[in-house]
Amino acid sequence: MKNIITILCFVIGTTLSAQILPIEQMNEVTGKVSDQIDGITHVKDVNGVLDKFEGTWKATFAGGEIEIVIKKYTRDHSIYVQRYHPEPLLWDELIGKYKFTKNGVVIENTIDLPDDSLEFLTKHRFYSETTYTFSYLGVNHACGDNGILFLWYQNSTTIHLGYLLIGETSPDCTSQAERTLPIDTTLVLTKQ
């Protein structure tokens, strides 16, 4: 009986010390992110708002095809916020692994990389229950193939993808990289 009480006290204490902020509330609070996460140990998708984006999605465009595999992932952000946030910080987000094919040739493929890799689409910002953005770093991102992908959820079989080219280049680049994604087009992706 004494062991049961000890275990129960431990579980209750651990639960009370873990402060959870639903992911959708990050947009309801204005100000600095450090103020929003003060005392928070997990920005969590408690209401499943990210679930609708999960799955394999495909679209074709001007001689090319994109396949994106999106899944929910809990990333440890502790190292990124340690200077103003002393507690550990977990954050539910989406990751997107992708494959670009152009004229039947695979240009980029990150689908088989491990989930903790930084070589694919990573969280940029959760905007609303129907919009999500990813940071995109193409294979030639150092020479300008980089930007932000916007996903708009339409329904359970369709999402739209827009691309905002950032195009930052490193001083080492001698020429501008060829763009993998169409810039001024919204793609309609279908769930597979």
PDB file of C-alpha atoms in Angstrom:
ATOM      1  CA  MET A   1       0.000   0.000   0.000  1.00  0.00           C
ATOM      2  CA  LYS A   2       2.873   2.340   0.851  1.00  0.00           C
ATOM      3  CA  ASN A   3       4.410   1.748  -2.602  1.00  0.00           C
ATOM      4  CA  ILE A   4       1.100   2.521  -4.326  1.00  0.00           C
ATOM      5  CA  ILE A   5       0.780   5.823  -2.454  1.00  0.00           C
ATOM      6  CA  THR A   6       4.384   6.730  -3.313  1.00  0.00           C
ATOM      7  CA  ILE A   7       3.835   5.963  -7.006  1.00  0.00           C
ATOM      8  CA  LEU A   8       0.540   7.893  -7.018  1.00  0.00           C
ATOM      9  CA  CYS A   9       2.214  10.940  -5.431  1.00  0.00           C
ATOM     10  CA  PHE A  10       5.013  10.773  -8.007  1.00  0.00           C
ATOM     11  CA  VAL A  11       2.562  10.617 -10.940  1.00  0.00           C
ATOM     12  CA  ILE A  12       0.468  13.504  -9.593  1.00  0.00           C
ATOM     13  CA  GLY A  13       3.583  15.597  -8.907  1.00  0.00           C
ATOM     14  CA  THR A  14       4.965  14.955 -12.380  1.00  0.00           C
ATOM     15  CA  THR A  15       1.641  15.814 -14.003  1.00  0.00           C
ATOM     16  CA  LEU A  16       1.316  19.051 -12.062  1.00  0.00           C
ATOM     17  CA  SER A  17       4.861  20.134 -12.865  1.00  0.00           C
ATOM     18  CA  ALA A  18       4.384  19.588 -16.619  1.00  0.00           C
ATOM     19  CA  GLN A  19       2.673  22.684 -17.984  1.00  0.00           C
ATOM     20  CA  ILE A  20       1.008  22.095 -21.346  1.00  0.00           C
ATOM     21  CA  LEU A  21      -0.027  24.796 -23.804  1.00  0.00           C
ATOM     22  CA  PRO A  22      -2.350  23.730 -26.638  1.00  0.00           C
ATOM     23  CA  ILE A  23      -0.641  24.520 -29.937  1.00  0.00           C
ATOM     24  CA  GLU A  24      -3.521  26.617 -31.245  1.00  0.00           C
ATOM     25  CA  GLN A  25      -3.172  29.008 -28.297  1.00  0.00           C
ATOM     26  CA  MET A  26       0.265  30.113 -29.506  1.00  0.00           C
ATOM     27  CA  ASN A  27      -1.520  32.419 -31.961  1.00  0.00           C
ATOM     28  CA  GLU A  28      -3.949  33.799 -29.398  1.00  0.00           C
ATOM     29  CA  VAL A  29      -1.205  35.331 -27.282  1.00  0.00           C
ATOM     30  CA  THR A  30       0.585  38.353 -28.674  1.00  0.00           C
ATOM     31  CA  GLY A  31       4.113  39.372 -27.850  1.00  0.00           C
ATOM     32  CA  LYS A  32       7.375  37.494 -27.777  1.00  0.00           C
ATOM     33  CA  VAL A  33       7.458  33.709 -27.975  1.00  0.00           C
ATOM     34  CA  SER A  34       9.546  33.665 -24.792  1.00  0.00           C
ATOM     35  CA  ASP A  35       6.629  35.287 -22.924  1.00  0.00           C
ATOM     36  CA  GLN A  36       4.144  32.816 -24.393  1.00  0.00           C
ATOM     37  CA  ILE A  37       6.110  29.755 -23.324  1.00  0.00           C
ATOM     38  CA  ASP A  38       7.156  31.011 -19.881  1.00  0.00           C
ATOM     39  CA  GLY A  39       6.646  28.035 -17.525  1.00  0.00           C
ATOM     40  CA  ILE A  40       5.469  25.762 -20.382  1.00  0.00           C
ATOM     41  CA  THR A  41       7.129  22.374 -20.840  1.00  0.00           C
ATOM     42  CA  HIS A  42       5.117  21.130 -23.840  1.00  0.00           C
ATOM     43  CA  VAL A  43       3.398  22.988 -26.678  1.00  0.00           C
ATOM     44  CA  LYS A  44       1.088  20.106 -27.477  1.00  0.00           C
ATOM     45  CA  ASP A  45      -1.501  19.235 -30.090  1.00  0.00           C
ATOM     46  CA  VAL A  46      -4.026  18.269 -27.418  1.00  0.00           C
ATOM     47  CA  ASN A  47      -7.014  18.801 -29.732  1.00  0.00           C
ATOM     48  CA  GLY A  48      -5.609  17.017 -32.791  1.00  0.00           C
ATOM     49  CA  VAL A  49      -5.613  20.117 -35.027  1.00  0.00           C
ATOM     50  CA  LEU A  50      -2.507  18.881 -36.872  1.00  0.00           C
ATOM     51  CA  ASP A  51      -3.962  15.445 -37.643  1.00  0.00           C
ATOM     52  CA  LYS A  52      -5.770  16.594 -40.798  1.00  0.00           C
ATOM     53  CA  PHE A  53      -2.452  17.412 -42.501  1.00  0.00           C
ATOM     54  CA  GLU A  54      -0.910  13.982 -41.870  1.00  0.00           C
ATOM     55  CA  GLY A  55      -0.549  11.563 -44.757  1.00  0.00           C
ATOM     56  CA  THR A  56       0.980  11.243 -48.211  1.00  0.00           C
ATOM     57  CA  TRP A  57       0.068  14.034 -50.650  1.00  0.00           C
ATOM     58  CA  LYS A  58       0.899  14.377 -54.368  1.00  0.00           C
ATOM     59  CA  ALA A  59       0.668  17.037 -57.068  1.00  0.00           C
ATOM     60  CA  THR A  60       1.979  17.498 -60.597  1.00  0.00           C
ATOM     61  CA  PHE A  61       3.217  20.708 -62.191  1.00  0.00           C
ATOM     62  CA  ALA A  62       4.887  21.678 -65.504  1.00  0.00           C
ATOM     63  CA  GLY A  63       6.872  18.497 -66.055  1.00  0.00           C
ATOM     64  CA  GLY A  64       7.314  17.811 -62.362  1.00  0.00           C
ATOM     65  CA  GLU A  65       5.742  15.914 -59.502  1.00  0.00           C
ATOM     66  CA  ILE A  66       5.929  16.470 -55.776  1.00  0.00           C
ATOM     67  CA  GLU A  67       5.154  13.870 -53.141  1.00  0.00           C
ATOM     68  CA  ILE A  68       5.067  15.021 -49.515  1.00  0.00           C
ATOM     69  CA  VAL A  69       4.742  12.677 -46.545  1.00  0.00           C
ATOM     70  CA  ILE A  70       3.544  14.707 -43.551  1.00  0.00           C
ATOM     71  CA  LYS A  71       3.474  13.430 -39.998  1.00  0.00           C
ATOM     72  CA  LYS A  72       3.247  14.794 -36.498  1.00  0.00           C
ATOM     73  CA  TYR A  73       6.493  14.887 -34.563  1.00  0.00           C
ATOM     74  CA  THR A  74       7.386  15.996 -31.049  1.00  0.00           C
ATOM     75  CA  ARG A  75      10.657  17.914 -31.195  1.00  0.00           C
ATOM     76  CA  ASP A  76      12.761  18.846 -28.181  1.00  0.00           C
ATOM     77  CA  HIS A  77      13.248  22.615 -28.481  1.00  0.00           C
ATOM     78  CA  SER A  78      15.117  22.950 -25.181  1.00  0.00           C
ATOM     79  CA  ILE A  79      18.456  23.757 -26.770  1.00  0.00           C
ATOM     80  CA  TYR A  80      16.942  26.531 -28.939  1.00  0.00           C
ATOM     81  CA  VAL A  81      15.295  28.376 -26.045  1.00  0.00           C
ATOM     82  CA  GLN A  82      17.699  27.649 -23.183  1.00  0.00           C
ATOM     83  CA  ARG A  83      18.858  31.259 -22.790  1.00  0.00           C
ATOM     84  CA  TYR A  84      15.358  32.464 -21.792  1.00  0.00           C
ATOM     85  CA  HIS A  85      13.521  29.242 -20.904  1.00  0.00           C
ATOM     86  CA  PRO A  86      15.161  27.122 -18.177  1.00  0.00           C
ATOM     87  CA  GLU A  87      12.676  24.218 -18.349  1.00  0.00           C
ATOM     88  CA  PRO A  88      12.764  21.481 -20.992  1.00  0.00           C
ATOM     89  CA  LEU A  89      10.465  22.338 -23.899  1.00  0.00           C
ATOM     90  CA  LEU A  90       8.786  19.803 -26.176  1.00  0.00           C
ATOM     91  CA  TRP A  91       6.836  21.063 -29.181  1.00  0.00           C
ATOM     92  CA  ASP A  92       4.390  19.151 -31.383  1.00  0.00           C
ATOM     93  CA  GLU A  93       4.852  20.072 -35.010  1.00  0.00           C
ATOM     94  CA  LEU A  94       4.576  18.661 -38.472  1.00  0.00           C
ATOM     95  CA  ILE A  95       7.496  17.430 -40.514  1.00  0.00           C
ATOM     96  CA  GLY A  96       7.321  16.890 -44.238  1.00  0.00           C
ATOM     97  CA  LYS A  97       9.525  14.518 -46.118  1.00  0.00           C
ATOM     98  CA  TYR A  98       9.376  14.994 -49.857  1.00  0.00           C
ATOM     99  CA  LYS A  99      10.352  13.718 -53.266  1.00  0.00           C
ATOM    100  CA  PHE A 100      10.586  15.968 -56.329  1.00  0.00           C
ATOM    101  CA  THR A 101      10.620  14.389 -59.760  1.00  0.00           C
ATOM    102  CA  LYS A 102      11.131  16.371 -62.955  1.00  0.00           C
ATOM    103  CA  ASN A 103      10.686  14.793 -66.377  1.00  0.00           C
ATOM    104  CA  GLY A 104      10.844  11.352 -64.725  1.00  0.00           C
ATOM    105  CA  VAL A 105      14.146  12.029 -62.910  1.00  0.00           C
ATOM    106  CA  VAL A 106      14.273  12.234 -59.104  1.00  0.00           C
ATOM    107  CA  ILE A 107      15.710  15.668 -58.259  1.00  0.00           C
ATOM    108  CA  GLU A 108      15.405  15.522 -54.461  1.00  0.00           C
ATOM    109  CA  ASN A 109      14.274  12.758 -52.106  1.00  0.00           C
ATOM    110  CA  THR A 110      14.189  13.041 -48.305  1.00  0.00           C
ATOM    111  CA  ILE A 111      11.443  10.455 -47.657  1.00  0.00           C
ATOM    112  CA  ASP A 112      13.778   7.821 -46.188  1.00  0.00           C
ATOM    113  CA  LEU A 113      15.677  10.175 -43.844  1.00  0.00           C
ATOM    114  CA  PRO A 114      15.211   9.775 -40.056  1.00  0.00           C
ATOM    115  CA  ASP A 115      12.554  11.943 -38.396  1.00  0.00           C
ATOM    116  CA  ASP A 116      15.085  13.975 -36.426  1.00  0.00           C
ATOM    117  CA  SER A 117      16.986  14.995 -39.556  1.00  0.00           C
ATOM    118  CA  LEU A 118      17.050  18.660 -40.528  1.00  0.00           C
ATOM    119  CA  GLU A 119      17.222  17.826 -44.224  1.00  0.00           C
ATOM    120  CA  PHE A 120      13.518  18.200 -44.984  1.00  0.00           C
ATOM    121  CA  LEU A 121      10.531  20.417 -44.403  1.00  0.00           C
ATOM    122  CA  THR A 122      10.490  21.614 -40.836  1.00  0.00           C
ATOM    123  CA  LYS A 123       8.106  23.632 -38.761  1.00  0.00           C
ATOM    124  CA  HIS A 124       7.945  27.257 -39.525  1.00  0.00           C
ATOM    125  CA  ARG A 125       4.676  28.316 -37.942  1.00  0.00           C
ATOM    126  CA  PHE A 126       1.234  26.958 -37.168  1.00  0.00           C
ATOM    127  CA  TYR A 127      -1.167  29.730 -38.215  1.00  0.00           C
ATOM    128  CA  SER A 128      -4.659  28.358 -37.792  1.00  0.00           C
ATOM    129  CA  GLU A 129      -6.607  25.140 -37.822  1.00  0.00           C
ATOM    130  CA  THR A 130      -6.481  25.176 -41.651  1.00  0.00           C
ATOM    131  CA  THR A 131      -3.065  26.712 -42.403  1.00  0.00           C
ATOM    132  CA  TYR A 132       0.457  25.519 -41.696  1.00  0.00           C
ATOM    133  CA  THR A 133       3.823  26.635 -43.039  1.00  0.00           C
ATOM    134  CA  PHE A 134       7.116  24.856 -43.491  1.00  0.00           C
ATOM    135  CA  SER A 135      10.622  26.157 -43.965  1.00  0.00           C
ATOM    136  CA  TYR A 136      11.966  24.731 -47.216  1.00  0.00           C
ATOM    137  CA  LEU A 137      15.678  24.196 -47.857  1.00  0.00           C
ATOM    138  CA  GLY A 138      16.236  22.554 -51.222  1.00  0.00           C
ATOM    139  CA  VAL A 139      19.320  20.535 -52.111  1.00  0.00           C
ATOM    140  CA  ASN A 140      20.872  23.753 -53.442  1.00  0.00           C
ATOM    141  CA  HIS A 141      19.491  25.931 -50.629  1.00  0.00           C
ATOM    142  CA  ALA A 142      22.838  27.651 -50.065  1.00  0.00           C
ATOM    143  CA  CYS A 143      22.587  28.996 -53.613  1.00  0.00           C
ATOM    144  CA  GLY A 144      19.022  30.255 -53.392  1.00  0.00           C
ATOM    145  CA  ASP A 145      16.648  27.272 -53.534  1.00  0.00           C
ATOM    146  CA  ASN A 146      14.974  28.083 -50.221  1.00  0.00           C
ATOM    147  CA  GLY A 147      11.753  29.587 -48.951  1.00  0.00           C
ATOM    148  CA  ILE A 148       8.511  28.967 -47.138  1.00  0.00           C
ATOM    149  CA  LEU A 149       5.773  26.506 -48.117  1.00  0.00           C
ATOM    150  CA  PHE A 150       2.197  27.364 -47.172  1.00  0.00           C
ATOM    151  CA  LEU A 151      -0.331  24.553 -46.755  1.00  0.00           C
ATOM    152  CA  TRP A 152      -4.043  25.290 -46.762  1.00  0.00           C
ATOM    153  CA  TYR A 153      -6.328  22.428 -45.756  1.00  0.00           C
ATOM    154  CA  GLN A 154      -9.411  22.203 -47.963  1.00  0.00           C
ATOM    155  CA  ASN A 155     -10.858  18.811 -47.044  1.00  0.00           C
ATOM    156  CA  SER A 156      -9.796  15.268 -46.156  1.00  0.00           C
ATOM    157  CA  THR A 157      -8.513  14.619 -49.702  1.00  0.00           C
ATOM    158  CA  THR A 158      -7.185  18.021 -50.797  1.00  0.00           C
ATOM    159  CA  ILE A 159      -4.682  20.582 -49.567  1.00  0.00           C
ATOM    160  CA  HIS A 160      -3.202  23.543 -51.428  1.00  0.00           C
ATOM    161  CA  LEU A 161       0.477  24.378 -51.459  1.00  0.00           C
ATOM    162  CA  GLY A 162       1.956  27.807 -52.118  1.00  0.00           C
ATOM    163  CA  TYR A 163       5.649  28.664 -52.252  1.00  0.00           C
ATOM    164  CA  LEU A 164       7.241  31.917 -51.152  1.00  0.00           C
ATOM    165  CA  LEU A 165      10.770  32.076 -52.512  1.00  0.00           C
ATOM    166  CA  ILE A 166      13.255  33.569 -50.058  1.00  0.00           C
ATOM    167  CA  GLY A 167      16.268  32.880 -52.276  1.00  0.00           C
ATOM    168  CA  GLU A 168      19.005  33.685 -49.766  1.00  0.00           C
ATOM    169  CA  THR A 169      22.451  32.756 -51.008  1.00  0.00           C
ATOM    170  CA  SER A 170      25.745  32.140 -49.246  1.00  0.00           C
ATOM    171  CA  PRO A 171      28.851  34.075 -50.276  1.00  0.00           C
ATOM    172  CA  ASP A 172      30.341  30.812 -51.624  1.00  0.00           C
ATOM    173  CA  CYS A 173      27.773  30.549 -54.454  1.00  0.00           C
ATOM    174  CA  THR A 174      28.979  31.358 -57.936  1.00  0.00           C
ATOM    175  CA  SER A 175      25.569  30.962 -59.587  1.00  0.00           C
ATOM    176  CA  GLN A 176      21.902  30.941 -58.656  1.00  0.00           C
ATOM    177  CA  ALA A 177      20.427  27.457 -58.067  1.00  0.00           C
ATOM    178  CA  GLU A 178      17.688  26.131 -60.310  1.00  0.00           C
ATOM    179  CA  ARG A 179      14.326  26.314 -58.535  1.00  0.00           C
ATOM    180  CA  THR A 180      12.751  22.990 -57.659  1.00  0.00           C
ATOM    181  CA  LEU A 181       9.245  24.326 -57.007  1.00  0.00           C
ATOM    182  CA  PRO A 182       7.133  26.615 -59.176  1.00  0.00           C
ATOM    183  CA  ILE A 183       7.119  30.102 -57.658  1.00  0.00           C
ATOM    184  CA  ASP A 184       3.904  31.802 -58.783  1.00  0.00           C
ATOM    185  CA  THR A 185       1.613  28.772 -58.708  1.00  0.00           C
ATOM    186  CA  THR A 186      -0.579  27.226 -56.049  1.00  0.00           C
ATOM    187  CA  LEU A 187      -0.451  23.451 -56.309  1.00  0.00           C
ATOM    188  CA  VAL A 188      -3.401  21.245 -55.442  1.00  0.00           C
ATOM    189  CA  LEU A 189      -2.168  18.172 -53.571  1.00  0.00           C
ATOM    190  CA  THR A 190      -4.308  15.058 -53.353  1.00  0.00           C
ATOM    191  CA  LYS A 191      -4.141  12.596 -50.485  1.00  0.00           C
ATOM    192  CA  GLN A 192      -2.927   9.167 -51.524  1.00  0.00           C
TER     193      GLN A 192
END
